[in-house]
Amino acid sequence: MIPLATEGNSTQRASVNSVHDTGWTGAAGDLSTFRQEFYRCVTARADAVFELVDAVLCADGPVRSLPELSLVGEHRRGHGSVYAALDRGRIDIVRLRRAVTAAPLPRAADGRLVLAVDITSWLRPEAHTCPQRMLCHTYGRAKDSHLMIPGWPYSMVCALESGRSSWTAPLDAIRLAPGDDAATVTAAQLRTVVTDLIDAGHWRPGDPDIWVVTDAGYDSPRLAFLLADLPVAVLGRMRSDRVLRRAAPPRVPGVNGRPPRHGGEFVFGDPATWGEPDVATDTETRLYGPATARSWNRLHPRLTHRSSWVAATGTLPVIEGTVIRLDVARLPSGAIPKPVWLWHSVIDLDAGMVDLLWQAFLRRFDIEHTFRMLKQTLGWAGPKLRDPAAADRWTWLLLAAYTQLRLARGLTSDLRHPWEKPTAPQRLTPARVRRGFRHLRTKTACPAGAPKPSRPGPGRPPGHRNQQPAPRYDVHIKTASNRQASKSAAPRPRRRA
């Protein structure tokens, strides 16, 4: 058993031993064990924080505001304790992350772990007293419309399932601070998550590599370079205007000078530079019709001492990988399909592995269901918090709540509305599992103690204005990853190496 914390609520924490071994097996035992470990991860105001998460899980309908959670029957404290738990509560994030990664995780069809990383934003456009806000990229309502709105961007890592599902397993969340390099922060975040997965026994020597799936906003070759010492393979989408290089040709005898480091160009937008693919597969799909995947081996970007490589010294590395082009006949929305370009950090792939890769990339979009669940149902972006540290605590509390829903996936019954169709227990969505969590909660460990009688403080005397207004902060426009040198008068090339 993990030793109990000795900081705060020691008397109530000691009572956890009496409910640790409830005799439950399987998923019920995993849920009860995680709830107790989550309680131990809270080092200050543990009872208030624990009941706040239970109120989120047992509330009827979406979470609209924090004070309304005090009206839920499972929350036995006043509405003031809700904000006090976020403001003065303390959470051992390292220990909580290890508890989340130690829980059972979904795997792909071949038994490997597939991690998806993406950035979602907590928008705070009018919160002038909130520090460390940045301009976050959002999509507008019009076609091809992009907006930059102040907020807090968070980088999240989730484990993906196989097949069509709205479930993922959130494992980590980090808020990007002004001046952070997104690629460096993401690489450090993935390194921590993968290390915790190895320590928890989810990966052992001899198992297939863990796949990390990214979108076009990430520099996949740079992530592969930074994580080269881990059992990780990176799969990322690339923009359709990229230009890669082939492997360097062999040195011709009798030719003087420095040997070439790069071969011919591979221009995504110019089919004349592609040549014959090394692997070509055709797959019939239900949603997309015939899907054609072609791959080219040993392609790499030509790196220069700029952007994220500006601080590099010496010779820049040659990061080889496999490029996959996916073409489908149709889209479910009826829009005209566009080709998808993928880059994988492993070379010499066969036809079966190419098919697994593009299917794994399609599963990356399941992370959008998790973001929508966190924002629209669990109320992640609803509280008007001022302190970024309180926002971080609220984010991790919702990740702990979502983990409990995932562990309770096969334990709750389908409490459907009259207009909803029946669903098999293994196909319940996170929102429908949440409806039955109130009935399951009484059968699991609830280590939080009863509230103590208290009296509210006097507050500010009537008629006296606040003499200490909160300071106001500017919005940070640029981060370290998108700072650019002064623009030259020369036109910008359309191709991007």
Short mmCIF file of C-alpha atoms in Angstrom, two decimals:
data_model
loop_
_atom_site.label_atom_id
_atom_site.label_comp_id
_atom_site.label_asym_id
_atom_site.label_seq_id
_atom_site.Cartn_x
_atom_site.Cartn_y
_atom_site.Cartn_z
CA MET A 1 0.00 0.00 0.00
CA ILE A 2 1.20 3.51 -0.75
CA PRO A 3 1.94 5.30 2.54
CA LEU A 4 -0.56 7.88 3.65
CA ALA A 5 0.32 11.56 3.44
CA THR A 6 1.02 13.28 6.74
CA GLU A 7 0.11 16.81 5.68
CA GLY A 8 -3.38 18.01 6.56
CA ASN A 9 -6.48 16.01 7.60
CA SER A 10 -4.35 13.35 9.28
CA THR A 11 -7.21 11.97 11.40
CA GLN A 12 -9.57 11.54 8.49
CA ARG A 13 -6.79 10.21 6.24
CA ALA A 14 -6.00 7.46 8.74
CA SER A 15 -9.56 6.17 8.35
CA VAL A 16 -8.89 5.37 4.70
CA ASN A 17 -7.21 2.09 5.70
CA SER A 18 -10.55 0.73 6.87
CA VAL A 19 -12.07 0.98 3.39
CA HIS A 20 -9.03 0.23 1.27
CA ASP A 21 -9.76 -3.47 0.87
CA THR A 22 -13.48 -3.70 0.09
CA GLY A 23 -13.29 -7.06 -1.61
CA TRP A 24 -14.09 -5.67 -5.03
CA THR A 25 -12.28 -7.07 -8.03
CA GLY A 26 -11.76 -5.91 -11.56
CA ALA A 27 -13.05 -2.51 -12.58
CA ALA A 28 -14.86 -1.83 -9.29
CA GLY A 29 -11.66 -2.40 -7.33
CA ASP A 30 -9.71 -0.17 -9.73
CA LEU A 31 -12.23 2.63 -9.27
CA SER A 32 -12.23 2.36 -5.48
CA THR A 33 -8.43 2.26 -5.36
CA PHE A 34 -8.11 5.29 -7.60
CA ARG A 35 -10.57 7.32 -5.49
CA GLN A 36 -8.53 6.65 -2.36
CA GLU A 37 -5.26 7.49 -4.08
CA PHE A 38 -6.78 10.68 -5.46
CA TYR A 39 -7.78 11.67 -1.92
CA ARG A 40 -4.19 11.17 -0.76
CA CYS A 41 -2.89 13.36 -3.59
CA VAL A 42 -4.70 16.39 -2.13
CA THR A 43 -2.44 17.84 0.56
CA ALA A 44 -4.66 20.74 1.67
CA ARG A 45 -8.47 20.94 1.94
CA ALA A 46 -8.70 17.32 0.84
CA ASP A 47 -12.31 16.83 1.96
CA ALA A 48 -13.60 19.90 0.14
CA VAL A 49 -11.68 19.06 -3.03
CA PHE A 50 -12.82 15.43 -3.01
CA GLU A 51 -16.49 16.34 -2.58
CA LEU A 52 -16.17 19.00 -5.28
CA VAL A 53 -15.15 16.30 -7.76
CA ASP A 54 -17.99 14.07 -6.59
CA ALA A 55 -20.40 16.94 -7.15
CA VAL A 56 -19.13 17.30 -10.72
CA LEU A 57 -19.68 13.58 -11.30
CA CYS A 58 -23.12 13.41 -9.70
CA ALA A 59 -24.67 16.71 -10.85
CA ASP A 60 -27.78 16.58 -13.01
CA GLY A 61 -26.92 18.01 -16.38
CA PRO A 62 -23.89 20.04 -17.45
CA VAL A 63 -21.87 22.03 -14.94
CA ARG A 64 -22.71 25.71 -15.44
CA SER A 65 -21.16 27.38 -12.40
CA LEU A 66 -19.15 26.39 -9.34
CA PRO A 67 -21.55 27.68 -6.63
CA GLU A 68 -24.36 25.55 -8.07
CA LEU A 69 -22.29 22.46 -7.34
CA SER A 70 -22.83 23.10 -3.62
CA LEU A 71 -26.52 22.27 -4.18
CA VAL A 72 -25.69 18.72 -5.25
CA GLY A 73 -26.52 16.22 -2.51
CA GLU A 74 -23.06 14.67 -2.56
CA HIS A 75 -21.52 18.05 -1.68
CA ARG A 76 -22.10 18.54 2.04
CA ARG A 77 -20.42 21.94 2.36
CA GLY A 78 -21.39 25.51 1.63
CA HIS A 79 -20.88 27.36 -1.62
CA GLY A 80 -17.89 29.23 -0.19
CA SER A 81 -15.89 26.03 0.18
CA VAL A 82 -16.07 25.45 -3.58
CA TYR A 83 -13.95 28.46 -4.45
CA ALA A 84 -11.87 28.01 -1.30
CA ALA A 85 -10.97 24.49 -2.43
CA LEU A 86 -9.62 25.81 -5.74
CA ASP A 87 -7.95 28.86 -4.22
CA ARG A 88 -6.35 27.35 -1.12
CA GLY A 89 -6.40 23.65 -1.93
CA ARG A 90 -3.13 21.95 -2.83
CA ILE A 91 -2.63 18.92 -5.08
CA ASP A 92 0.45 16.78 -5.54
CA ILE A 93 0.39 16.84 -9.34
CA VAL A 94 3.28 14.39 -9.74
CA ARG A 95 1.58 11.79 -7.57
CA LEU A 96 -1.80 12.33 -9.21
CA ARG A 97 -0.27 11.94 -12.68
CA ARG A 98 1.26 8.63 -11.61
CA ALA A 99 -2.11 7.49 -10.25
CA VAL A 100 -3.81 8.34 -13.54
CA THR A 101 -1.17 6.55 -15.62
CA ALA A 102 -1.24 3.52 -13.30
CA ALA A 103 -4.93 2.92 -14.01
CA PRO A 104 -5.91 0.47 -16.78
CA LEU A 105 -5.38 2.07 -20.19
CA PRO A 106 -6.86 1.38 -23.64
CA ARG A 107 -4.66 -0.07 -26.35
CA ALA A 108 -4.66 -0.29 -30.10
CA ALA A 109 -5.64 -3.38 -32.09
CA ASP A 110 -2.08 -4.73 -32.03
CA GLY A 111 -1.76 -4.21 -28.26
CA ARG A 112 0.45 -1.11 -28.33
CA LEU A 113 -0.16 2.19 -26.55
CA VAL A 114 -1.13 5.11 -28.81
CA LEU A 115 -0.85 8.61 -27.36
CA ALA A 116 -2.38 11.71 -28.93
CA VAL A 117 -1.17 15.19 -28.03
CA ASP A 118 -3.02 18.40 -28.80
CA ILE A 119 -3.55 21.93 -27.46
CA THR A 120 -6.93 23.20 -26.31
CA SER A 121 -7.58 26.68 -24.95
CA TRP A 122 -9.43 28.06 -21.96
CA LEU A 123 -10.57 31.36 -23.44
CA ARG A 124 -10.63 34.41 -21.14
CA PRO A 125 -11.14 37.37 -23.52
CA GLU A 126 -12.37 39.91 -20.93
CA ALA A 127 -10.40 38.76 -17.87
CA HIS A 128 -8.04 41.73 -17.69
CA THR A 129 -6.96 40.87 -14.13
CA CYS A 130 -5.81 37.35 -15.09
CA PRO A 131 -2.04 37.06 -15.64
CA GLN A 132 -0.22 34.94 -18.22
CA ARG A 133 -2.93 35.10 -20.85
CA MET A 134 -1.90 34.50 -24.44
CA LEU A 135 -3.52 34.86 -27.82
CA CYS A 136 -5.03 31.45 -28.60
CA HIS A 137 -5.89 30.28 -32.08
CA THR A 138 -9.58 29.49 -32.57
CA TYR A 139 -11.74 28.75 -35.59
CA GLY A 140 -14.42 31.27 -36.51
CA ARG A 141 -17.92 30.52 -37.64
CA ALA A 142 -17.26 31.51 -41.24
CA LYS A 143 -15.42 29.28 -43.68
CA ASP A 144 -11.62 29.46 -43.34
CA SER A 145 -12.01 32.04 -40.56
CA HIS A 146 -9.43 32.11 -37.78
CA LEU A 147 -9.54 34.22 -34.62
CA MET A 148 -6.94 34.97 -31.97
CA ILE A 149 -8.63 35.25 -28.56
CA PRO A 150 -6.86 35.76 -25.19
CA GLY A 151 -6.84 32.73 -22.94
CA TRP A 152 -4.81 29.96 -21.35
CA PRO A 153 -3.62 27.22 -23.76
CA TYR A 154 -3.23 23.72 -22.35
CA SER A 155 -1.29 20.85 -23.88
CA MET A 156 -2.99 17.52 -23.18
CA VAL A 157 -1.85 13.94 -23.71
CA CYS A 158 -4.47 11.20 -24.10
CA ALA A 159 -4.28 7.46 -24.74
CA LEU A 160 -6.44 6.36 -27.68
CA GLU A 161 -8.64 3.31 -28.16
CA SER A 162 -9.08 1.15 -31.23
CA GLY A 163 -12.22 1.49 -33.32
CA ARG A 164 -14.79 4.27 -33.35
CA SER A 165 -15.31 5.60 -29.84
CA SER A 166 -15.83 8.83 -27.94
CA TRP A 167 -13.53 7.63 -25.12
CA THR A 168 -9.91 8.48 -24.52
CA ALA A 169 -7.72 8.33 -21.44
CA PRO A 170 -6.37 11.80 -20.48
CA LEU A 171 -2.98 11.37 -18.85
CA ASP A 172 -1.49 14.84 -18.48
CA ALA A 173 -2.25 18.53 -18.93
CA ILE A 174 0.24 21.41 -18.90
CA ARG A 175 -0.55 25.10 -19.32
CA LEU A 176 1.72 26.89 -21.77
CA ALA A 177 3.17 30.02 -20.19
CA PRO A 178 4.26 33.09 -22.17
CA GLY A 179 7.66 32.53 -23.70
CA ASP A 180 7.43 28.73 -23.73
CA ASP A 181 8.58 26.81 -26.76
CA ALA A 182 5.63 24.55 -27.61
CA ALA A 183 7.83 21.80 -29.08
CA THR A 184 10.17 21.74 -26.07
CA VAL A 185 7.29 21.74 -23.57
CA THR A 186 5.48 18.98 -25.45
CA ALA A 187 8.61 16.84 -25.66
CA ALA A 188 9.24 17.20 -21.92
CA GLN A 189 5.59 16.41 -21.23
CA LEU A 190 5.68 13.27 -23.37
CA ARG A 191 8.93 12.19 -21.73
CA THR A 192 7.32 12.42 -18.29
CA VAL A 193 4.20 10.53 -19.39
CA VAL A 194 6.15 7.75 -21.11
CA THR A 195 8.43 7.37 -18.09
CA ASP A 196 5.40 7.05 -15.82
CA LEU A 197 3.87 4.47 -18.17
CA ILE A 198 7.05 2.41 -18.04
CA ASP A 199 7.22 2.67 -14.25
CA ALA A 200 3.57 1.57 -14.01
CA GLY A 201 4.28 -1.55 -16.08
CA HIS A 202 2.27 -0.57 -19.15
CA TRP A 203 5.37 -1.01 -21.32
CA ARG A 204 8.08 -3.62 -20.88
CA PRO A 205 11.16 -4.49 -22.93
CA GLY A 206 10.05 -6.46 -25.98
CA ASP A 207 6.69 -4.66 -26.33
CA PRO A 208 5.99 -2.63 -29.49
CA ASP A 209 6.95 1.03 -29.43
CA ILE A 210 4.51 3.60 -28.11
CA TRP A 211 3.06 5.70 -30.91
CA VAL A 212 2.69 9.46 -30.48
CA VAL A 213 0.16 10.93 -32.93
CA THR A 214 0.22 14.67 -33.65
CA ASP A 215 -1.48 17.09 -36.00
CA ALA A 216 0.10 19.46 -38.50
CA GLY A 217 0.73 22.12 -35.84
CA TYR A 218 3.60 20.07 -34.36
CA ASP A 219 7.09 19.56 -35.72
CA SER A 220 7.05 15.76 -35.88
CA PRO A 221 10.74 15.31 -36.83
CA ARG A 222 11.80 17.52 -33.92
CA LEU A 223 9.65 15.50 -31.48
CA ALA A 224 11.18 12.30 -32.82
CA PHE A 225 14.68 13.75 -32.33
CA LEU A 226 13.98 14.88 -28.76
CA LEU A 227 12.42 11.51 -27.80
CA ALA A 228 14.90 9.28 -29.63
CA ASP A 229 16.13 7.64 -26.41
CA LEU A 230 12.62 6.42 -25.46
CA PRO A 231 10.60 3.52 -26.93
CA VAL A 232 8.50 6.03 -28.89
CA ALA A 233 7.66 6.39 -32.57
CA VAL A 234 6.13 9.66 -33.80
CA LEU A 235 3.34 9.81 -36.37
CA GLY A 236 2.33 13.31 -37.43
CA ARG A 237 0.50 15.03 -40.19
CA MET A 238 2.41 17.46 -42.41
CA ARG A 239 1.25 20.44 -44.36
CA SER A 240 0.64 19.89 -48.05
CA ASP A 241 3.26 22.52 -49.00
CA ARG A 242 6.22 20.77 -47.36
CA VAL A 243 9.42 19.86 -49.20
CA LEU A 244 11.50 16.94 -47.92
CA ARG A 245 14.78 15.47 -49.09
CA ARG A 246 15.74 11.96 -50.06
CA ALA A 247 18.71 10.07 -48.67
CA ALA A 248 22.12 11.28 -49.85
CA PRO A 249 23.38 9.43 -52.94
CA PRO A 250 26.56 7.35 -52.63
CA ARG A 251 29.80 9.20 -53.15
CA VAL A 252 31.16 8.95 -56.68
CA PRO A 253 34.80 7.78 -56.78
CA GLY A 254 37.23 10.41 -57.94
CA VAL A 255 35.02 13.39 -57.05
CA ASN A 256 36.57 15.84 -54.63
CA GLY A 257 34.84 18.08 -52.14
CA ARG A 258 32.49 17.55 -49.23
CA PRO A 259 30.08 14.62 -49.67
CA PRO A 260 26.40 15.60 -50.00
CA ARG A 261 24.15 15.27 -46.95
CA HIS A 262 20.83 15.47 -48.81
CA GLY A 263 19.44 13.88 -51.93
CA GLY A 264 16.84 15.12 -54.37
CA GLU A 265 13.73 17.03 -53.37
CA PHE A 266 10.39 15.42 -52.59
CA VAL A 267 7.80 18.17 -53.10
CA PHE A 268 4.37 17.32 -51.75
CA GLY A 269 2.69 19.55 -54.31
CA ASP A 270 4.65 18.25 -57.33
CA PRO A 271 3.89 14.63 -58.32
CA ALA A 272 6.82 14.67 -60.75
CA THR A 273 9.22 14.54 -57.78
CA TRP A 274 7.58 11.59 -56.03
CA GLY A 275 8.66 8.62 -58.09
CA GLU A 276 7.28 5.15 -57.54
CA PRO A 277 6.09 4.51 -53.96
CA ASP A 278 7.81 1.84 -51.93
CA VAL A 279 4.48 0.54 -50.58
CA ALA A 280 0.95 0.98 -51.96
CA THR A 281 -2.23 -0.38 -50.38
CA ASP A 282 -5.95 -0.18 -51.16
CA THR A 283 -8.56 -0.58 -48.42
CA GLU A 284 -12.34 -0.48 -48.67
CA THR A 285 -13.87 1.57 -45.83
CA ARG A 286 -17.50 2.14 -44.88
CA LEU A 287 -17.34 5.90 -44.31
CA TYR A 288 -14.68 6.99 -46.78
CA GLY A 289 -15.04 4.49 -49.60
CA PRO A 290 -11.85 3.18 -51.23
CA ALA A 291 -8.79 4.41 -49.30
CA THR A 292 -5.42 4.40 -51.05
CA ALA A 293 -2.21 4.71 -49.04
CA ARG A 294 1.20 5.18 -50.64
CA SER A 295 4.47 5.47 -48.74
CA TRP A 296 8.00 6.59 -49.60
CA ASN A 297 10.94 5.48 -47.50
CA ARG A 298 13.85 7.49 -46.01
CA LEU A 299 12.68 11.06 -46.43
CA HIS A 300 13.83 13.84 -44.11
CA PRO A 301 13.48 17.63 -43.78
CA ARG A 302 16.47 19.79 -44.57
CA LEU A 303 17.15 21.55 -41.27
CA THR A 304 18.64 25.02 -40.97
CA HIS A 305 19.77 27.13 -38.02
CA ARG A 306 16.47 28.91 -37.59
CA SER A 307 13.15 28.57 -35.74
CA SER A 308 13.46 25.77 -33.17
CA TRP A 309 16.99 24.82 -34.35
CA VAL A 310 18.43 28.32 -33.96
CA ALA A 311 20.26 27.40 -30.76
CA ALA A 312 21.74 24.19 -32.17
CA THR A 313 25.50 23.99 -32.48
CA GLY A 314 27.51 21.91 -34.90
CA THR A 315 26.10 19.81 -37.72
CA LEU A 316 22.33 19.50 -37.75
CA PRO A 317 20.99 15.94 -37.68
CA VAL A 318 19.36 14.09 -40.56
CA ILE A 319 16.04 12.76 -39.24
CA GLU A 320 14.82 10.12 -41.67
CA GLY A 321 11.31 8.75 -41.74
CA THR A 322 8.52 7.39 -43.91
CA VAL A 323 6.06 9.64 -45.73
CA ILE A 324 2.52 8.31 -46.25
CA ARG A 325 -0.07 9.88 -48.54
CA LEU A 326 -3.69 8.90 -47.86
CA ASP A 327 -6.42 9.47 -50.46
CA VAL A 328 -10.08 8.66 -49.90
CA ALA A 329 -13.04 8.73 -52.26
CA ARG A 330 -15.49 10.68 -50.11
CA LEU A 331 -16.05 12.31 -46.72
CA PRO A 332 -19.08 11.76 -44.43
CA SER A 333 -19.79 15.51 -44.50
CA GLY A 334 -20.02 15.53 -48.28
CA ALA A 335 -17.05 17.88 -48.70
CA ILE A 336 -14.40 17.31 -51.33
CA PRO A 337 -11.69 15.10 -49.79
CA LYS A 338 -8.12 16.34 -49.68
CA PRO A 339 -5.06 14.13 -49.43
CA VAL A 340 -3.51 13.63 -46.00
CA TRP A 341 0.29 13.61 -45.71
CA LEU A 342 1.77 11.73 -42.75
CA TRP A 343 5.35 11.39 -41.52
CA HIS A 344 6.45 8.44 -39.38
CA SER A 345 9.78 8.29 -37.58
CA VAL A 346 10.35 4.60 -38.47
CA ILE A 347 11.71 3.50 -41.85
CA ASP A 348 11.38 0.31 -43.93
CA LEU A 349 7.67 -0.26 -43.31
CA ASP A 350 5.61 -3.04 -44.84
CA ALA A 351 2.07 -2.81 -46.22
CA GLY A 352 0.41 -3.98 -43.00
CA MET A 353 2.18 -1.37 -40.90
CA VAL A 354 1.27 1.41 -43.36
CA ASP A 355 -2.41 0.52 -43.01
CA LEU A 356 -2.15 0.49 -39.21
CA LEU A 357 -0.52 3.92 -39.22
CA TRP A 358 -3.12 5.84 -41.18
CA GLN A 359 -5.92 4.14 -39.25
CA ALA A 360 -4.21 5.13 -35.99
CA PHE A 361 -4.03 8.71 -37.21
CA LEU A 362 -7.80 8.75 -37.81
CA ARG A 363 -8.29 7.77 -34.16
CA ARG A 364 -6.49 10.98 -33.16
CA PHE A 365 -9.69 12.93 -33.73
CA ASP A 366 -11.29 11.12 -30.75
CA ILE A 367 -9.44 13.59 -28.55
CA GLU A 368 -11.90 16.25 -29.74
CA HIS A 369 -14.72 14.31 -28.04
CA THR A 370 -12.77 14.49 -24.78
CA PHE A 371 -12.26 18.23 -25.13
CA ARG A 372 -15.97 18.73 -25.76
CA MET A 373 -16.84 16.56 -22.75
CA LEU A 374 -14.52 18.57 -20.50
CA LYS A 375 -15.82 21.94 -21.70
CA GLN A 376 -19.52 21.41 -22.34
CA THR A 377 -20.46 18.79 -19.74
CA LEU A 378 -17.91 18.94 -16.93
CA GLY A 379 -17.60 22.74 -17.14
CA TRP A 380 -13.84 23.07 -17.56
CA ALA A 381 -13.87 26.59 -19.06
CA GLY A 382 -16.88 27.82 -17.08
CA PRO A 383 -15.38 29.09 -13.76
CA LYS A 384 -14.21 32.70 -13.72
CA LEU A 385 -10.92 32.02 -11.98
CA ARG A 386 -8.28 34.71 -11.71
CA ASP A 387 -5.22 32.78 -10.56
CA PRO A 388 -3.61 30.51 -13.20
CA ALA A 389 -2.60 28.10 -10.42
CA ALA A 390 -6.27 27.69 -9.49
CA ALA A 391 -7.03 27.01 -13.16
CA ASP A 392 -4.37 24.30 -13.16
CA ARG A 393 -5.91 22.70 -10.08
CA TRP A 394 -9.39 22.78 -11.63
CA THR A 395 -8.00 21.18 -14.80
CA TRP A 396 -6.43 18.31 -12.88
CA LEU A 397 -9.59 17.81 -10.83
CA LEU A 398 -11.57 17.30 -14.03
CA LEU A 399 -8.93 14.91 -15.34
CA ALA A 400 -9.36 12.91 -12.13
CA ALA A 401 -13.15 13.04 -12.59
CA TYR A 402 -12.88 11.83 -16.19
CA THR A 403 -10.60 8.99 -15.08
CA GLN A 404 -13.27 7.86 -12.61
CA LEU A 405 -15.85 7.88 -15.41
CA ARG A 406 -13.53 5.76 -17.52
CA LEU A 407 -13.03 3.25 -14.71
CA ALA A 408 -16.80 3.13 -14.10
CA ARG A 409 -17.52 2.52 -17.77
CA GLY A 410 -18.53 -1.12 -17.32
CA LEU A 411 -20.18 -0.71 -13.90
CA THR A 412 -23.06 1.68 -14.52
CA SER A 413 -26.39 0.98 -16.15
CA ASP A 414 -27.82 2.90 -19.11
CA LEU A 415 -30.11 5.59 -17.68
CA ARG A 416 -31.31 6.80 -21.07
CA HIS A 417 -33.92 9.41 -21.79
CA PRO A 418 -37.17 8.30 -23.43
CA TRP A 419 -36.07 9.75 -26.78
CA GLU A 420 -32.67 8.02 -26.75
CA LYS A 421 -31.96 4.64 -28.29
CA PRO A 422 -30.77 1.78 -26.08
CA THR A 423 -27.02 1.31 -26.06
CA ALA A 424 -24.93 -1.70 -25.15
CA PRO A 425 -23.03 -1.32 -21.85
CA GLN A 426 -19.66 -1.33 -23.63
CA ARG A 427 -20.82 1.44 -25.99
CA LEU A 428 -21.99 3.98 -23.38
CA THR A 429 -20.65 7.49 -23.88
CA PRO A 430 -18.93 9.40 -21.03
CA ALA A 431 -22.03 11.56 -20.54
CA ARG A 432 -24.30 8.52 -20.14
CA VAL A 433 -21.88 6.85 -17.74
CA ARG A 434 -21.97 10.05 -15.68
CA ARG A 435 -25.75 9.74 -15.25
CA GLY A 436 -25.38 6.50 -13.34
CA PHE A 437 -22.32 7.46 -11.31
CA ARG A 438 -24.47 8.70 -8.40
CA HIS A 439 -25.80 5.17 -7.82
CA LEU A 440 -22.30 3.71 -8.11
CA ARG A 441 -20.67 6.20 -5.76
CA THR A 442 -22.21 4.69 -2.63
CA LYS A 443 -20.56 1.34 -3.44
CA THR A 444 -17.05 2.75 -3.73
CA ALA A 445 -14.62 4.28 -1.27
CA CYS A 446 -15.60 7.76 -0.02
CA PRO A 447 -12.76 8.82 2.30
CA ALA A 448 -13.86 12.47 2.71
CA GLY A 449 -14.93 13.36 6.23
CA ALA A 450 -18.04 15.24 7.30
CA PRO A 451 -17.83 19.05 7.38
CA LYS A 452 -17.19 20.80 10.67
CA PRO A 453 -19.53 23.55 11.89
CA SER A 454 -18.22 26.99 11.05
CA ARG A 455 -19.35 30.59 10.91
CA PRO A 456 -18.83 32.87 7.90
CA GLY A 457 -16.46 35.79 8.28
CA PRO A 458 -17.66 39.40 8.59
CA GLY A 459 -16.58 40.33 5.06
CA ARG A 460 -16.22 43.92 3.91
CA PRO A 461 -18.28 46.40 5.97
CA PRO A 462 -21.31 47.80 4.14
CA GLY A 463 -20.62 51.04 2.30
CA HIS A 464 -16.84 50.54 2.11
CA ARG A 465 -15.33 50.18 -1.33
CA ASN A 466 -12.46 47.87 -2.14
CA GLN A 467 -9.25 49.81 -1.48
CA GLN A 468 -6.99 47.18 -3.12
CA PRO A 469 -8.16 46.63 -6.69
CA ALA A 470 -6.69 43.70 -8.54
CA PRO A 471 -3.82 44.53 -10.92
CA ARG A 472 -4.44 44.37 -14.65
CA TYR A 473 -2.22 42.45 -17.06
CA ASP A 474 -1.53 42.70 -20.75
CA VAL A 475 -2.06 39.84 -23.16
CA HIS A 476 1.09 38.14 -24.39
CA ILE A 477 1.03 38.06 -28.16
CA LYS A 478 4.00 35.88 -29.05
CA THR A 479 5.72 32.87 -27.56
CA ALA A 480 9.25 31.64 -28.04
CA SER A 481 8.15 29.26 -30.81
CA ASN A 482 6.65 31.90 -33.08
CA ARG A 483 9.03 34.83 -32.68
CA GLN A 484 10.33 35.80 -36.07
CA ALA A 485 13.12 37.98 -37.30
CA SER A 486 12.45 41.21 -39.11
CA LYS A 487 10.68 40.59 -42.39
CA SER A 488 12.66 41.09 -45.56
CA ALA A 489 11.42 42.74 -48.70
CA ALA A 490 11.79 39.54 -50.71
CA PRO A 491 8.55 37.62 -51.41
CA ARG A 492 7.91 34.62 -49.24
CA PRO A 493 8.35 31.28 -51.07
CA ARG A 494 5.30 29.12 -51.41
CA ARG A 495 7.15 25.93 -50.61
CA ARG A 496 8.28 25.12 -47.09
CA ALA A 497 11.29 22.90 -46.55
#
